XYZ file of N, CA and C in Angstrom:
393
model
N -29.435 4.943 27.718
C -28.156 4.725 27.585
C -26.916 6.083 27.248
N -25.672 6.677 27.755
C -24.992 8.190 27.323
C -25.012 7.122 25.723
N -24.906 6.491 25.027
C -24.665 6.251 23.799
C -25.143 7.002 22.891
N -24.237 8.614 22.546
C -24.779 8.831 21.302
C -24.002 9.207 20.058
N -24.985 9.075 18.776
C -23.896 9.442 18.070
C -23.567 10.609 17.723
N -22.497 11.080 17.322
C -21.782 12.831 16.686
C -21.533 12.533 15.569
N -22.761 13.884 15.046
C -22.700 13.382 13.831
C -22.001 15.105 13.151
N -21.158 14.927 11.704
C -20.370 15.216 11.761
C -21.316 15.803 9.919
N -21.263 15.225 9.803
C -21.668 15.586 9.164
C -23.016 15.942 8.749
N -24.167 16.233 8.535
C -25.422 16.479 8.302
C -26.213 16.063 7.099
N -25.128 16.142 6.057
C -25.611 15.678 3.857
C -25.423 13.974 4.085
N -26.683 13.195 3.685
C -26.493 11.799 2.789
C -27.112 12.234 1.280
N -26.302 11.792 1.793
C -26.275 11.628 -0.006
C -27.719 10.814 -0.500
N -28.970 10.038 0.357
C -29.349 9.156 0.413
C -31.540 9.922 0.503
N -31.478 10.544 2.204
C -32.040 10.981 2.258
C -31.487 12.849 3.048
N -32.015 13.546 3.591
C -31.789 14.870 4.320
C -31.965 14.063 5.873
N -33.094 13.249 6.024
C -32.921 12.373 7.087
C -31.992 12.045 7.962
N -30.985 11.414 7.380
C -30.496 10.749 8.225
C -29.338 10.477 7.522
N -28.484 11.116 8.816
C -27.538 12.113 8.786
C -26.648 10.658 8.626
N -24.880 11.490 7.933
C -23.997 10.402 8.331
C -23.227 9.908 9.075
N -22.849 9.240 9.888
C -22.785 9.344 11.619
C -21.361 8.953 11.424
N -20.457 9.745 11.801
C -18.768 9.552 11.564
C -18.261 8.463 12.549
N -19.207 8.895 14.343
C -18.594 8.114 15.103
C -19.185 8.492 15.907
N -19.230 7.883 16.685
C -20.065 7.128 17.953
C -19.210 7.068 19.597
N -19.879 7.665 20.204
C -19.111 7.699 21.741
C -20.063 6.735 22.847
N -19.416 6.051 22.884
C -19.579 5.029 24.238
C -18.787 4.666 25.831
N -19.801 4.433 26.554
C -18.938 3.961 28.231
C -17.875 3.004 28.498
N -17.059 3.584 28.983
C -16.015 2.604 29.254
C -15.331 2.779 30.767
N -15.795 1.972 30.946
C -15.456 2.076 32.958
C -15.904 4.024 34.048
N -15.465 4.683 33.883
C -15.410 6.072 34.439
C -15.853 7.059 32.864
N -14.611 6.990 32.105
C -14.538 8.075 30.741
C -15.396 7.291 29.681
N -15.225 8.395 28.766
C -16.450 7.747 27.581
C -15.272 7.449 26.201
N -14.909 6.864 25.399
C -14.354 6.645 24.152
C -15.091 7.279 23.139
N -14.822 7.811 22.171
C -14.884 8.219 20.838
C -14.741 6.961 19.693
N -15.505 6.530 19.658
C -15.130 5.456 18.137
C -15.177 6.115 16.486
N -14.420 6.141 15.645
C -14.641 5.776 14.784
C -15.060 5.223 13.716
N -16.286 5.683 12.913
C -17.529 4.967 12.317
C -16.101 3.818 12.157
N -15.336 4.144 10.836
C -14.270 3.450 9.659
C -13.584 2.558 10.608
N -12.993 2.944 12.012
C -12.619 2.151 13.132
C -12.896 0.113 13.164
N -14.606 1.096 12.916
C -15.374 -0.379 12.935
C -14.982 -1.565 13.023
N -14.651 -2.547 13.647
C -14.940 -4.227 12.413
C -15.648 -4.912 12.038
N -16.103 -4.580 12.726
C -17.918 -5.799 12.913
C -18.443 -5.250 14.773
N -19.659 -5.168 14.763
C -20.555 -5.560 15.766
C -21.396 -6.818 16.093
N -20.721 -7.680 17.652
C -22.229 -9.209 17.687
C -23.051 -8.533 18.847
N -23.330 -9.204 18.337
C -25.132 -8.374 19.672
C -25.358 -9.703 20.318
N -25.742 -8.919 21.338
C -26.064 -11.009 22.618
C -27.055 -9.867 23.076
N -28.504 -10.144 23.134
C -29.483 -9.617 23.544
C -29.976 -8.228 23.620
N -29.729 -7.775 24.920
C -29.784 -6.287 25.317
C -29.070 -5.819 24.612
N -27.879 -6.447 24.768
C -25.893 -5.614 24.905
C -25.392 -5.911 23.324
N -24.197 -5.795 22.983
C -23.665 -4.998 21.412
C -21.840 -4.844 22.078
N -21.482 -5.760 21.432
C -20.021 -6.113 21.947
C -19.035 -4.780 20.412
N -18.512 -4.345 20.251
C -18.469 -3.842 18.882
C -16.595 -4.047 19.109
N -15.722 -4.558 17.892
C -14.897 -4.500 17.495
C -13.608 -3.814 17.354
N -12.725 -3.309 16.778
C -12.694 -1.925 15.911
C -11.192 -2.857 16.039
N -10.157 -2.021 14.587
C -9.883 -2.686 14.032
C -7.681 -3.194 14.733
N -8.183 -2.096 15.701
C -6.519 -3.086 16.360
C -7.220 -3.440 17.189
N -8.183 -4.510 17.590
C -8.525 -5.484 18.235
C -9.271 -5.754 19.616
N -9.667 -4.237 19.973
C -10.296 -4.235 20.752
C -11.506 -4.575 20.985
N -12.207 -4.851 22.514
C -13.721 -5.040 21.978
C -14.523 -4.479 23.326
N -15.562 -3.578 22.617
C -16.107 -2.635 23.901
C -17.765 -3.525 23.785
N -18.805 -3.682 24.703
C -20.002 -3.712 25.399
C -19.838 -3.087 26.094
N -21.453 -2.984 25.159
C -22.104 -1.793 25.421
C -23.777 -1.872 25.526
N -24.262 -1.256 26.947
C -25.958 -2.702 26.375
C -27.166 -0.641 25.742
N -26.785 -1.386 24.561
C -27.728 -1.148 23.319
C -28.092 -2.115 22.047
N -28.617 -2.516 21.889
C -29.096 -3.222 20.926
C -28.210 -3.586 19.355
N -27.907 -4.159 19.076
C -27.744 -4.116 17.413
C -28.781 -3.421 16.396
N -29.519 -3.851 16.770
C -30.872 -3.376 16.246
C -31.146 -1.418 16.416
N -30.098 -0.870 17.264
C -30.285 0.992 17.090
C -29.405 0.876 16.823
N -28.043 0.062 16.461
C -26.441 0.295 16.021
C -26.806 0.051 14.500
N -28.201 -0.915 13.551
C -28.140 -1.059 12.617
C -29.089 0.288 12.026
N -30.285 0.908 12.919
C -30.603 2.003 12.214
C -29.617 2.733 11.619
N -29.013 3.460 13.606
C -27.889 4.293 12.466
C -26.881 4.935 11.870
N -25.862 3.051 11.132
C -25.361 2.757 10.651
C -25.539 3.172 9.022
N -24.270 3.745 7.831
C -24.508 3.729 7.286
C -24.380 2.478 6.501
N -25.720 1.591 5.559
C -25.752 1.284 5.094
C -25.110 1.485 3.705
N -24.478 1.520 3.497
C -23.656 2.155 2.307
C -22.257 0.968 2.831
N -22.181 0.880 3.744
C -20.435 0.912 4.800
C -20.852 -0.461 5.890
N -22.032 -0.443 5.967
C -22.145 -1.688 7.665
C -22.898 -2.332 6.878
N -23.253 -3.893 7.579
C -24.021 -5.105 6.242
C -24.420 -5.363 7.501
N -25.623 -5.913 7.585
C -26.477 -7.003 8.563
C -26.194 -7.855 8.467
N -25.465 -9.297 8.300
C -25.724 -10.302 7.462
C -25.960 -11.510 8.377
N -26.531 -11.336 9.759
C -26.616 -12.488 11.081
C -27.888 -11.260 11.541
N -28.400 -12.325 12.025
C -28.669 -11.584 13.556
C -28.372 -11.053 14.539
N -27.206 -11.474 14.521
C -26.191 -11.819 14.975
C -24.974 -10.825 15.239
N -24.416 -10.053 14.154
C -24.065 -10.001 13.124
C -24.181 -8.242 12.549
N -23.263 -7.348 12.242
C -22.773 -6.484 11.466
C -21.813 -6.676 11.044
N -21.056 -5.567 9.775
C -20.016 -6.289 9.639
C -19.920 -4.914 8.984
N -18.664 -4.036 9.027
C -17.904 -3.254 8.118
C -17.276 -4.324 6.677
N -17.843 -3.218 5.591
C -17.405 -4.380 4.286
C -15.979 -3.500 3.962
N -15.816 -2.492 4.596
C -14.122 -2.225 4.889
C -13.263 -3.026 4.597
N -13.721 -3.868 6.083
C -12.957 -5.039 6.731
C -12.963 -6.297 5.915
N -14.302 -6.044 4.779
C -14.343 -7.762 4.635
C -13.017 -8.493 3.525
N -13.026 -9.476 3.375
C -11.557 -9.931 3.265
C -11.905 -11.080 2.150
N -12.775 -12.021 2.469
C -13.800 -13.361 1.494
C -15.597 -13.727 1.991
N -15.909 -13.790 0.149
C -16.758 -14.036 1.010
C -16.690 -15.481 -0.118
N -18.125 -16.514 0.937
C -18.095 -17.567 0.162
C -19.533 -17.739 0.488
N -20.486 -18.048 -1.000
C -22.094 -18.071 -1.155
C -22.709 -19.533 -0.389
N -21.778 -19.496 -1.612
C -22.096 -21.678 -1.290
C -21.633 -22.730 0.278
N -21.371 -21.791 0.282
C -20.696 -21.817 2.534
C -21.298 -20.910 3.296
N -22.328 -19.927 3.652
C -23.057 -18.578 3.116
C -21.243 -18.821 5.287
N -20.976 -17.672 4.666
C -19.878 -17.568 6.319
C -18.746 -16.087 4.920
N -17.991 -15.419 5.988
C -18.043 -14.181 6.133
C -16.168 -14.383 6.488
N -14.813 -13.472 5.761
C -13.699 -13.934 6.402
C -13.521 -11.940 6.370
N -12.960 -11.864 7.885
C -12.529 -10.678 8.113
C -11.354 -10.306 8.017
N -10.135 -8.571 7.838
C -9.547 -9.390 7.807
C -9.129 -9.173 9.705
N -8.387 -10.012 10.105
C -7.135 -10.167 11.397
C -7.991 -11.615 11.464
N -8.182 -12.339 10.640
C -8.509 -13.796 10.603
C -10.689 -14.877 11.065
N -11.031 -13.514 11.720
C -12.573 -13.238 12.234
C -13.438 -13.700 11.011
N -14.659 -14.779 11.095
C -15.532 -15.476 10.724
C -16.255 -15.620 11.222
N -16.780 -14.829 10.277
C -18.378 -15.066 10.622
C -18.798 -15.876 9.876
N -21.004 -16.396 9.751
C -21.129 -16.921 9.353
C -23.025 -16.768 8.739
N -23.514 -16.288 8.004
C -24.416 -15.700 7.635
C -25.883 -16.542 7.089
N -26.966 -15.598 7.646
C -27.762 -16.737 7.941
C -29.055 -16.750 7.338
N -29.593 -18.094 7.109
C -30.586 -18.010 5.198
C -31.643 -17.035 5.745
N -31.380 -15.990 6.405
C -32.298 -15.268 5.437
C -31.777 -14.229 4.734
N -30.583 -13.961 5.692
C -29.858 -12.914 4.796
C -29.212 -13.365 3.957
N -29.302 -14.078 3.323
C -27.796 -15.409 1.927
C -28.069 -14.013 1.029
N -29.846 -13.782 0.403
C -29.788 -13.404 -0.559
C -29.762 -11.663 -0.786
N -30.050 -11.280 0.198
C -29.932 -9.784 0.286
C -27.607 -9.253 0.504
N -27.357 -10.160 0.956
C -26.315 -10.579 1.343
C -25.178 -10.458 0.385
N -26.084 -10.731 -0.752
C -25.457 -12.169 -2.922
C -25.675 -10.755 -3.055
N -26.703 -9.591 -3.280
C -26.826 -8.568 -3.435
C -26.395 -7.900 -3.774
N -25.196 -7.707 -2.294
C -25.175 -6.218 -1.895
C -23.199 -6.896 -2.227
N -22.674 -8.653 -2.109
C -21.881 -8.266 -2.297
C -20.644 -9.139 -3.374
N -21.797 -9.405 -4.002
C -21.327 -10.706 -5.513
C -20.420 -9.344 -6.039
N -20.976 -9.236 -6.367
C -19.671 -7.639 -7.317
C -18.098 -7.339 -6.517
N -18.889 -7.287 -5.362
C -16.641 -6.561 -4.905
C -16.733 -8.115 -4.980
N -16.534 -9.364 -4.149
C -15.870 -10.478 -3.342
C -16.618 -11.817 -4.239
N -15.196 -12.256 -4.303
C -15.762 -13.878 -4.672
C -15.240 -14.776 -3.542
N -15.837 -15.840 -3.789
C -15.106 -17.203 -3.527
C -14.391 -17.263 -3.378
N -13.470 -17.715 -1.945
C -12.231 -18.265 -2.688
C -11.985 -19.532 -2.451
């Protein structure tokens, strides 16, 4: 697959071996689209494919697994909340631990899996409270 990350900065606060990714290139028809990671609102995994949702309402289908994106994206900005979902914390609007749900800007609601609720709460509780 021709999905290649663009490395804009090789400096990382955590480790030297994992550079910060600021944009990714994805194929779209006969051309390729560059998407800045801060424009990615969330990602939905569907088997060996991933839907990328951007802040301008566009959706892109890529033949790459969600796991492969989780490995290259900044874990300070992106959080895996479900087997099928990664969210960008920048677009998080509401978090409700009791209902195990998140709401992103634009109205998209995403369920948090039972297995990941503890990890999600550790990250999100200091940031957002249940609405």
